[in-house]
Coordinates of C-alpha atoms in Angstrom, one line a residue:
M21 CA -31.0 31.4 0.0
V22 CA -30.9 28.3 2.1
N23 CA -28.5 25.6 1.0
P24 CA -30.3 22.3 0.1
S25 CA -28.0 20.4 2.4
Q26 CA -28.9 22.7 5.3
A27 CA -32.6 22.3 4.6
R28 CA -32.2 18.5 4.9
G29 CA -30.3 18.9 8.2
D30 CA -27.2 17.1 6.8
T31 CA -24.5 16.7 9.4
L32 CA -21.7 17.3 6.8
A33 CA -23.3 20.5 5.4
E34 CA -20.9 23.4 4.7
W35 CA -17.8 21.6 5.9
R36 CA -14.3 22.7 5.0
V37 CA -12.5 19.8 3.4
L38 CA -8.8 19.4 2.6
V39 CA -7.8 16.7 0.0
L40 CA -4.4 15.4 -0.8
L41 CA -4.4 15.2 -4.6
T42 CA -2.3 12.8 -6.7
P43 CA -1.3 13.7 -10.3
S44 CA -4.3 14.8 -12.3
K45 CA -3.9 12.4 -15.2
K46 CA -4.2 9.3 -13.0
E47 CA -7.6 7.5 -13.4
R48 CA -7.8 7.1 -9.6
T49 CA -7.4 10.9 -9.2
K50 CA -10.1 11.6 -11.8
Y51 CA -12.5 9.3 -9.9
L52 CA -11.8 11.0 -6.6
V53 CA -12.2 14.5 -8.1
S54 CA -15.6 13.5 -9.6
L55 CA -16.6 12.1 -6.2
L56 CA -15.6 15.2 -4.4
E57 CA -17.5 17.3 -6.9
A58 CA -20.6 15.3 -6.1
A59 CA -20.1 15.7 -2.4
K60 CA -19.6 19.4 -2.9
A61 CA -22.9 19.6 -4.8
R62 CA -24.7 17.7 -2.1
W63 CA -23.3 19.3 1.1
G64 CA -22.0 22.6 -0.1
W65 CA -18.5 21.8 0.9
Q66 CA -15.7 24.3 0.6
I67 CA -12.9 22.1 -0.8
S68 CA -9.2 23.0 -0.7
G69 CA -6.4 20.8 -2.1
I70 CA -2.7 20.1 -2.0
C71 CA -1.2 19.3 -5.3
E72 CA 1.8 19.6 -7.6
D73 CA 2.4 23.1 -9.2
I74 CA 1.8 21.6 -12.6
D75 CA -1.6 20.4 -11.6
R76 CA -3.0 23.7 -10.3
R77 CA -5.0 24.4 -13.5
P78 CA -6.9 21.1 -13.8
F79 CA -7.7 21.2 -10.1
A80 CA -8.8 24.8 -10.0
P81 CA -12.5 24.1 -10.7
L82 CA -12.7 21.7 -7.7
V83 CA -11.7 24.3 -5.2
E84 CA -13.7 27.2 -6.6
P85 CA -15.0 29.6 -5.5
E86 CA -13.6 29.9 -1.9
G87 CA -11.2 26.9 -1.6
K88 CA -7.5 27.1 -1.7
L89 CA -4.9 25.2 -3.8
I90 CA -1.7 24.7 -1.9
S91 CA 1.4 23.6 -3.8
R92 CA 3.3 20.6 -2.4
P93 CA 6.6 21.5 -0.8
H94 CA 9.8 20.9 -2.8
L95 CA 11.4 18.0 -1.0
L96 CA 15.0 19.2 -1.3
R97 CA 14.4 22.9 -0.7
I98 CA 15.4 24.0 2.7
A99 CA 12.9 26.3 4.2
A100 CA 13.9 29.7 5.6
W101 CA 12.6 28.8 9.1
E102 CA 15.1 26.0 9.4
S103 CA 17.9 28.5 10.0
D104 CA 16.1 29.9 13.0
P105 CA 16.8 27.7 16.1
E106 CA 13.6 29.0 17.9
Q107 CA 11.3 28.0 15.0
V108 CA 13.1 24.6 14.7
T109 CA 12.5 24.0 18.4
D110 CA 8.9 25.0 18.1
T111 CA 8.3 22.8 15.1
Q112 CA 9.9 19.9 16.9
R113 CA 7.7 20.5 19.9
R114 CA 4.5 20.4 17.8
L115 CA 5.7 17.2 16.1
Q116 CA 6.2 15.5 19.5
E117 CA 2.7 16.6 20.4
A118 CA 1.4 15.0 17.2
E119 CA 3.3 11.8 18.1
S120 CA 1.6 11.7 21.5
A121 CA -1.8 12.4 20.0
A122 CA -1.4 9.7 17.3
G123 CA 0.4 7.2 19.4
I124 CA 2.9 6.8 16.6
S125 CA 6.6 7.9 16.4
A126 CA 7.9 10.0 13.6
G127 CA 10.3 7.2 12.7
R128 CA 7.4 5.3 11.3
I129 CA 7.0 8.1 8.6
I130 CA 10.6 7.4 7.5
L131 CA 10.0 3.7 7.3
A132 CA 6.8 4.1 5.4
G133 CA 8.6 6.2 2.8
A134 CA 10.9 3.3 1.9
H135 CA 11.1 4.5 -1.7
S136 CA 12.2 8.0 -0.7
A137 CA 13.0 9.2 2.8
G138 CA 13.4 5.7 4.2
R139 CA 15.3 4.2 1.2
A140 CA 18.1 3.1 3.6
Y141 CA 15.8 0.5 5.0
N142 CA 15.8 -1.5 1.8
V143 CA 19.2 -0.7 0.3
P144 CA 20.5 -4.3 0.9
F145 CA 17.8 -6.0 -1.0
R146 CA 16.7 -3.8 -3.9
H147 CA 18.6 -1.6 -6.4
A148 CA 17.9 2.0 -5.7
N149 CA 16.4 4.5 -8.2
R150 CA 19.0 7.3 -8.0
F151 CA 16.6 10.1 -7.3
P152 CA 18.2 13.2 -5.9
L153 CA 16.2 12.9 -2.7
V154 CA 17.2 9.3 -2.2
M155 CA 20.9 10.1 -2.7
R156 CA 20.7 12.9 -0.1
M157 CA 19.0 10.6 2.4
L158 CA 21.7 7.9 1.9
K159 CA 24.5 10.5 2.2
D160 CA 23.4 11.8 5.6
N161 CA 21.3 9.6 7.9
R162 CA 20.1 12.6 9.8
E163 CA 18.5 14.0 6.7
P164 CA 15.3 11.8 6.9
A165 CA 14.4 13.3 10.3
R166 CA 14.9 16.8 8.9
L167 CA 12.7 16.0 6.0
V168 CA 9.9 14.7 8.3
R169 CA 10.2 17.9 10.4
R170 CA 10.0 20.0 7.2
L171 CA 7.0 18.1 5.9
F172 CA 5.2 18.3 9.3
R173 CA 5.7 22.1 9.4
F174 CA 4.2 22.3 6.0
A175 CA 1.3 20.1 7.0
D176 CA 0.6 22.0 10.2
E177 CA 0.6 25.3 8.5
S178 CA -1.7 24.1 5.7
L179 CA -4.2 22.9 8.3
A180 CA -4.0 26.2 10.1
L181 CA -4.6 28.0 6.8
V182 CA -7.6 25.9 5.6
K183 CA -9.0 25.0 9.1
P184 CA -10.6 21.8 7.6
D185 CA -13.3 19.7 9.3
L186 CA -12.1 16.7 7.3
V187 CA -8.9 15.6 5.5
I188 CA -9.2 13.1 2.6
A189 CA -6.5 11.1 0.8
N190 CA -6.1 7.9 -1.2
E191 CA -3.5 6.7 1.3
W192 CA -1.5 7.8 4.3
A193 CA 1.7 5.8 3.6
T194 CA 3.7 8.5 1.8
P195 CA 5.8 10.8 3.9
L196 CA 3.7 13.9 3.2
N197 CA 0.4 12.2 3.7
F198 CA 1.6 10.5 6.8
T199 CA 2.8 13.8 8.4
M200 CA -0.5 15.4 7.4
W201 CA -2.4 12.6 9.1
M202 CA -0.3 13.1 12.3
A203 CA -0.7 16.9 12.2
A204 CA -4.5 16.4 11.8
K205 CA -4.6 14.1 14.8
R206 CA -2.9 16.7 16.9
R207 CA -5.6 19.1 16.0
G208 CA -8.4 16.6 16.4
I209 CA -9.4 16.6 12.7
R210 CA -11.2 13.7 11.1
C211 CA -9.3 11.8 8.4
V212 CA -10.6 9.2 5.8
S213 CA -8.9 7.4 2.9
L214 CA -10.3 5.8 -0.2
R215 CA -9.1 2.2 -0.8
N216 CA -9.7 -0.6 -3.3
S217 CA -11.3 -3.8 -2.0
K218 CA -9.3 -7.0 -2.3
I219 CA -12.3 -9.2 -1.8
N220 CA -15.1 -7.5 -3.8
A221 CA -13.6 -6.9 -7.3
D222 CA -13.8 -3.4 -8.8
H223 CA -15.2 -1.9 -5.6
G224 CA -13.8 0.5 -3.0
F225 CA -14.4 1.6 0.5
W226 CA -13.8 4.6 2.8
T227 CA -12.0 4.1 6.0
A228 CA -11.0 6.1 9.0
D229 CA -8.6 3.4 10.1
Q230 CA -5.0 4.7 10.2
L231 CA -3.7 1.4 8.6
M232 CA -6.4 1.8 5.9
F233 CA -8.2 -1.5 6.5
N234 CA -11.9 -1.9 6.0
T235 CA -12.7 -2.1 9.7
A236 CA -16.4 -1.8 9.0
A237 CA -16.3 -5.1 7.1
T238 CA -14.2 -6.8 9.8
A239 CA -16.7 -5.8 12.5
A240 CA -19.7 -6.8 10.3
A241 CA -18.1 -10.2 9.5
A242 CA -17.4 -10.9 13.2
A243 CA -21.1 -10.0 14.0
R244 CA -22.4 -12.3 11.3
R245 CA -20.3 -15.2 12.6
K246 CA -21.4 -14.6 16.2
N247 CA -25.1 -14.4 15.1
N248 CA -24.7 -17.4 12.9
T249 CA -26.0 -15.4 9.9
V250 CA -26.4 -17.6 6.8
A251 CA -24.0 -16.7 4.1
S252 CA -25.5 -15.5 0.8
E253 CA -25.7 -17.6 -2.3
A254 CA -23.4 -15.1 -4.0
A255 CA -20.7 -15.5 -1.3
K256 CA -21.0 -19.3 -1.6
R257 CA -20.7 -19.1 -5.3
Q258 CA -17.6 -16.8 -5.1
I259 CA -15.9 -19.4 -2.8
S260 CA -16.8 -22.3 -5.1
E261 CA -15.7 -20.4 -8.3
F262 CA -12.3 -19.6 -6.7
R263 CA -11.7 -23.2 -5.8
D264 CA -12.6 -24.3 -9.3
Q265 CA -10.6 -21.6 -11.0
P266 CA -8.4 -19.5 -8.7
A267 CA -7.6 -16.0 -10.0
V268 CA -5.5 -13.1 -8.8
I269 CA -7.2 -10.0 -7.5
N270 CA -8.4 -7.8 -10.4
Y271 CA -6.4 -4.7 -9.9
I272 CA -3.2 -6.6 -9.0
A273 CA -3.6 -8.7 -12.2
A274 CA -4.0 -5.4 -14.1
R275 CA -0.7 -4.2 -12.9
W276 CA 1.0 -7.5 -13.9
R277 CA -0.6 -7.3 -17.4
H278 CA 0.6 -3.7 -17.8
R279 CA 4.2 -4.5 -16.9
K280 CA 4.2 -7.6 -19.1
G281 CA 2.9 -5.6 -22.0
R282 CA 5.7 -3.1 -21.9
G283 CA 8.1 -4.8 -24.3
F284 CA 11.5 -3.4 -25.4
V285 CA 10.1 -1.0 -28.0
R286 CA 7.1 0.1 -25.9
W287 CA 9.4 0.8 -23.0
H288 CA 11.7 3.1 -25.0
V289 CA 8.7 4.9 -26.6
D290 CA 7.3 5.5 -23.1
Y291 CA 10.7 6.6 -21.9
M292 CA 11.1 9.3 -24.7
R293 CA 7.6 10.5 -24.0
A294 CA 8.3 10.8 -20.2
F295 CA 11.6 12.5 -20.9
A296 CA 9.9 15.1 -23.1
R297 CA 7.1 15.6 -20.6
E298 CA 9.5 16.0 -17.7
F299 CA 11.6 18.5 -19.6
V300 CA 8.6 20.7 -20.1
N301 CA 7.4 20.3 -16.6
T302 CA 10.7 21.4 -15.2
F303 CA 10.0 24.9 -16.5
R304 CA 6.5 24.7 -15.0
G305 CA 7.9 24.3 -11.5
Q306 CA 7.7 20.5 -11.0
D307 CA 9.8 19.2 -8.1
T308 CA 12.7 17.1 -9.4
A309 CA 13.6 15.5 -6.1
L310 CA 12.0 12.2 -7.2
R311 CA 13.1 12.4 -10.8
E312 CA 15.9 10.0 -11.8
P313 CA 18.6 11.2 -14.2
W314 CA 17.7 10.1 -17.8
I315 CA 20.9 8.1 -18.2
G316 CA 20.3 6.4 -14.8
R317 CA 16.9 5.3 -16.0
L318 CA 18.3 3.8 -19.2
L319 CA 21.0 1.9 -17.3
R320 CA 18.5 0.6 -14.8
Y321 CA 16.3 -0.8 -17.6
Y322 CA 19.2 -2.7 -19.2
R323 CA 20.4 -3.9 -15.8
F324 CA 16.8 -5.3 -15.3
E325 CA 16.9 -7.0 -18.6
F326 CA 20.2 -8.7 -17.8
L327 CA 19.3 -9.7 -14.2
T328 CA 16.0 -11.3 -15.2
C329 CA 18.0 -13.7 -17.3
Y330 CA 21.0 -14.1 -14.9
H331 CA 18.9 -14.7 -11.8
Q332 CA 16.9 -17.6 -13.3
R333 CA 19.4 -20.0 -12.0
F334 CA 18.3 -19.4 -8.5
F335 CA 14.7 -20.4 -9.0
N336 CA 12.8 -23.6 -9.1
S337 CA 9.4 -24.8 -10.4
F338 CA 7.5 -27.9 -9.4
D339 CA 4.5 -29.6 -10.8
N340 CA 1.4 -30.7 -8.8
E341 CA 2.5 -34.3 -8.6
T342 CA 5.9 -33.4 -7.0
L343 CA 4.3 -30.9 -4.6
S344 CA 1.8 -33.4 -3.4
G345 CA 4.7 -35.5 -2.2
M346 CA 6.5 -32.7 -0.4
K347 CA 6.1 -31.5 3.1
Y348 CA 6.6 -27.7 3.1
F349 CA 5.7 -24.3 4.4
Y350 CA 4.9 -21.6 1.8
F351 CA 6.0 -18.0 2.2
P352 CA 5.1 -15.6 -0.6
M353 CA 7.2 -12.5 -0.8
H354 CA 5.9 -8.9 -0.9
K355 CA 7.1 -6.4 -3.4
E356 CA 10.0 -4.4 -2.0
A357 CA 9.1 -2.1 -0.4
E358 CA 5.3 -2.2 -0.1
L359 CA 3.0 -0.4 2.4
A360 CA 1.8 -3.8 3.6
Q361 CA 5.2 -4.2 5.2
T362 CA 6.6 -0.7 5.8
F363 CA 3.3 0.8 6.9
Q364 CA 1.0 -2.0 8.1
S365 CA 3.3 -4.6 9.5
T366 CA 6.4 -2.7 10.5
L367 CA 8.0 -5.4 12.7
W368 CA 8.3 -7.6 9.6
H369 CA 9.4 -5.1 7.0
D370 CA 12.7 -6.9 6.5
Q371 CA 11.6 -10.0 4.6
R372 CA 15.1 -11.5 4.9
N373 CA 14.6 -11.7 8.6
T374 CA 11.1 -13.3 8.2
I375 CA 12.6 -16.0 5.9
R376 CA 15.3 -16.8 8.4
V377 CA 12.9 -16.9 11.3
L378 CA 10.6 -19.4 9.4
A379 CA 13.5 -21.5 8.2
S380 CA 14.7 -21.8 11.8
M381 CA 11.3 -23.1 12.9
L382 CA 10.8 -25.9 10.3
P383 CA 10.0 -29.2 11.9
A384 CA 11.9 -32.3 10.9
G385 CA 11.3 -33.3 7.2
Y386 CA 9.8 -29.9 6.2
R387 CA 11.2 -27.4 3.7
L388 CA 10.4 -23.7 3.2
L389 CA 9.3 -22.7 -0.3
M390 CA 9.8 -18.9 -0.7
R391 CA 8.1 -17.5 -3.8
E392 CA 9.7 -14.3 -5.1
H393 CA 7.4 -11.4 -6.0
R394 CA 7.4 -10.7 -9.7
M395 CA 7.8 -7.0 -9.1
N396 CA 11.1 -7.7 -7.3
Y397 CA 12.5 -9.9 -10.1
G398 CA 15.3 -8.2 -12.0
H399 CA 15.7 -5.5 -9.3
R400 CA 17.6 -7.3 -6.6
P401 CA 21.4 -7.5 -6.2
T402 CA 22.7 -10.9 -7.0
R403 CA 24.1 -11.2 -3.4
F404 CA 20.6 -11.2 -2.1
Y405 CA 19.7 -14.4 -3.8
K406 CA 23.1 -15.9 -3.0
E407 CA 22.7 -15.3 0.7
I408 CA 19.1 -16.5 0.8
S409 CA 19.8 -19.6 -1.2
Q410 CA 22.3 -20.7 1.6
I411 CA 19.6 -20.8 4.3
P412 CA 19.0 -24.4 5.4
N413 CA 16.0 -26.2 3.9
L414 CA 14.9 -23.2 1.7
I415 CA 13.9 -23.4 -1.9
M416 CA 13.2 -20.3 -4.0
I417 CA 10.3 -20.5 -6.4
D418 CA 10.0 -18.9 -9.8
P419 CA 8.0 -15.7 -9.4
F420 CA 6.2 -16.3 -12.7
D421 CA 5.0 -19.8 -11.8
S422 CA 1.4 -20.0 -10.6
Q423 CA 1.1 -19.5 -6.9
F424 CA -2.1 -21.4 -6.6
K425 CA -0.6 -24.9 -6.8
Y426 CA 1.9 -24.0 -4.1
L427 CA -1.0 -22.8 -1.9
H428 CA -3.0 -25.8 -2.6
H429 CA -0.4 -28.4 -1.5
A430 CA 1.2 -26.4 1.3
D431 CA 1.1 -27.8 4.8
L432 CA 1.2 -24.3 6.1
T433 CA 1.1 -20.8 4.5
V434 CA 2.7 -18.0 6.5
T435 CA 2.3 -14.3 5.5
E436 CA 2.6 -11.0 7.3
N437 CA -0.7 -9.8 5.9
G438 CA -0.6 -10.7 2.2
S439 CA -3.5 -11.6 0.0
S440 CA -2.0 -15.1 -0.4
G441 CA -3.3 -15.8 3.1
W442 CA -6.9 -15.1 2.0
E443 CA -6.4 -17.3 -1.1
A444 CA -5.1 -20.2 1.1
L445 CA -8.1 -19.9 3.4
L446 CA -10.4 -20.2 0.4
M447 CA -8.5 -23.3 -0.6
G448 CA -9.0 -24.8 2.9
R449 CA -5.4 -24.7 4.0
R450 CA -3.7 -23.8 7.3
V451 CA -2.7 -20.1 7.5
I452 CA -0.6 -18.1 10.0
T453 CA -0.6 -14.3 9.7
L454 CA 1.8 -12.1 11.6
A455 CA -0.1 -8.8 11.5
K456 CA -3.5 -7.2 10.9
T457 CA -5.0 -8.3 7.6
F458 CA -8.0 -7.3 5.4
Y459 CA -9.5 -10.7 6.1
D460 CA -9.4 -10.7 9.9
G461 CA -13.2 -10.7 10.0
A462 CA -13.2 -14.3 8.8
G463 CA -11.5 -15.4 12.0
S464 CA -10.2 -18.5 10.1
C465 CA -6.4 -18.0 10.2
V466 CA -4.2 -18.1 13.3
K467 CA -2.7 -14.7 14.1
V468 CA 0.7 -14.6 15.9
L469 CA 1.5 -11.1 17.1
K470 CA 4.3 -12.2 19.5
P471 CA 7.2 -13.7 17.6
G472 CA 8.2 -15.8 20.6
E473 CA 5.0 -17.8 20.3
L474 CA 5.4 -18.6 16.6
N475 CA 7.2 -21.9 17.0
A476 CA 4.7 -23.4 19.4
V477 CA 1.8 -22.3 17.2
I478 CA 3.4 -23.9 14.2
L479 CA 3.8 -27.3 15.9
E480 CA 0.2 -27.1 17.3
L481 CA -1.3 -26.3 13.9
L482 CA 0.6 -29.2 12.2
A483 CA -0.6 -31.7 14.8
G484 CA -4.2 -31.3 13.7
P485 CA -6.1 -31.3 10.5
A486 CA -5.9 -28.4 8.0
V487 CA -9.6 -27.8 8.5
A488 CA -11.4 -29.4 11.5
D489 CA -14.9 -28.3 10.3
P490 CA -15.1 -27.4 6.6
G491 CA -18.7 -26.2 7.0
A492 CA -17.8 -23.8 9.7
R493 CA -14.8 -22.6 7.7
D494 CA -16.9 -21.9 4.6
H495 CA -19.5 -20.1 6.7
A496 CA -16.8 -17.8 8.2
L497 CA -15.5 -17.1 4.7
G498 CA -19.0 -16.4 3.4
C499 CA -19.5 -13.9 6.3
M500 CA -16.4 -12.1 5.4
I501 CA -17.4 -11.8 1.7
D502 CA -20.9 -10.6 2.6
A503 CA -19.6 -8.1 5.0
E504 CA -17.1 -6.8 2.4
R505 CA -19.9 -6.4 -0.1
E506 CA -22.1 -4.5 2.4
T507 CA -19.4 -2.0 3.2
T508 CA -18.0 -1.4 -0.3
F509 CA -19.3 0.5 -3.4
S510 CA -18.8 0.2 -7.1
L511 CA -15.9 2.3 -8.5
N512 CA -18.0 2.9 -11.6
P513 CA -18.4 6.7 -12.0
D514 CA -22.0 6.1 -12.9
Q515 CA -22.8 4.8 -9.4
M516 CA -21.4 7.9 -7.6
P517 CA -24.4 8.3 -5.2
D518 CA -23.6 5.0 -3.5
A519 CA -20.0 6.1 -2.9
I520 CA -21.3 9.4 -1.3
V521 CA -23.5 7.4 1.1
H522 CA -20.5 5.3 2.1
L523 CA -18.4 8.4 2.5
E524 CA -20.9 10.0 4.9
R525 CA -20.9 6.8 7.0
A526 CA -17.1 6.7 7.2
V527 CA -16.8 10.3 8.2
L528 CA -19.3 10.1 10.9
H529 CA -17.7 6.9 12.1
A530 CA -14.4 8.8 12.4
G531 CA -15.7 10.4 15.5
S532 CA -16.2 14.0 16.7
P533 CA -13.2 16.3 16.4
A534 CA -11.5 17.2 19.7
C535 CA -12.1 20.6 21.1

């Protein structure tokens, strides 16, 4: 019998696909599984997956009848081959080949895993969860490199077993996923990831970009600006509505609501449920390397409750009238540690350094307003705020105060690659970015990739108007919005066919595998 996809001559027919699966109960995982099942039905894919031991049963239907389910490696378990010098040398050689093929050093994997393997990178500015893996990484600074080598060996052997034409993940920023990406690059295998759009609410996109940006939208927006394509009425309306009533990106706002809704009683109920679930899962083979001791989790919660009160003395809040009379730069903090820093803008992963750099470049009469990220609040050592508060001309802003009034009145907003830069552009303000961003296609902010040039750029920007041509600025923003809408798809499961079309485009754009 001829497969329907073969009869249509589909390029992706009968491909072998390896997917890196997150926990089965997550809504994002459920969506990805449904999407893969639709792709499997269309193209006759043979799907294999990498998952936790405890998730083998729910994922079994996805890989049937010929695919494989591979258990994730236990992160603290030393493999037998590590006691054989020849095998260690051979693994190291293959890892170095992957570095050359990807153009990225293995140390980037450690930094990207700043909540696990690379925890030492943010020890000074965030209290650590006392996971067994973290404690081992902090005890011996050679251990992160050993873990990367161990993960790479697992990834390379998994690719050799499955022989996939394509590897799919939600992200590449975790140590295992990052090593899988590098191992795939060594073998010339296509890789794509599924991401949420920060411009088109409740939509997603597929990307072959290593940094996981929507490069298709960036290119389409640039082409629209070059061709002077008229922005759609929907894009103009989105800009106007944001200026009238600014709002945080939907999925970020959902995270904030979830955290705010977890009061004292709810937290302890969730804690007991998690404790019971983890107790059972231990006997089912779950890796405990990233499981915090139960008493440590309780103490961390009470420390958080105390610090959220104690640290209030460091923060300030200003009304619109006061801000309108101030001359200031605005720097919004990222969550510590976030992939936007440790994965996408590695030179600026230490925000303490960024703050000091900006404060040292303030022109006469200006101040630097640094707004703390609410996900950091209550999790920092007190010494962090004491040290930061001593930096000349710096004011720390309450993380729960609305950021939009600070963006609206700022003489200059500086961000590595945060969404605040996009919001400031929509408000018609000056923006400097220090790395690649999801709104590069608008071409409206000033990107400074060489730190030595930052001071001169700041002075040049302040010497002119915030927006020289408002019409041209709005046109560029409209082009970015339209390009994002063209290259994203609804995350509503009922609109799966559109997601499949976008997946095919992204995979073909990823290029032909090397021989």
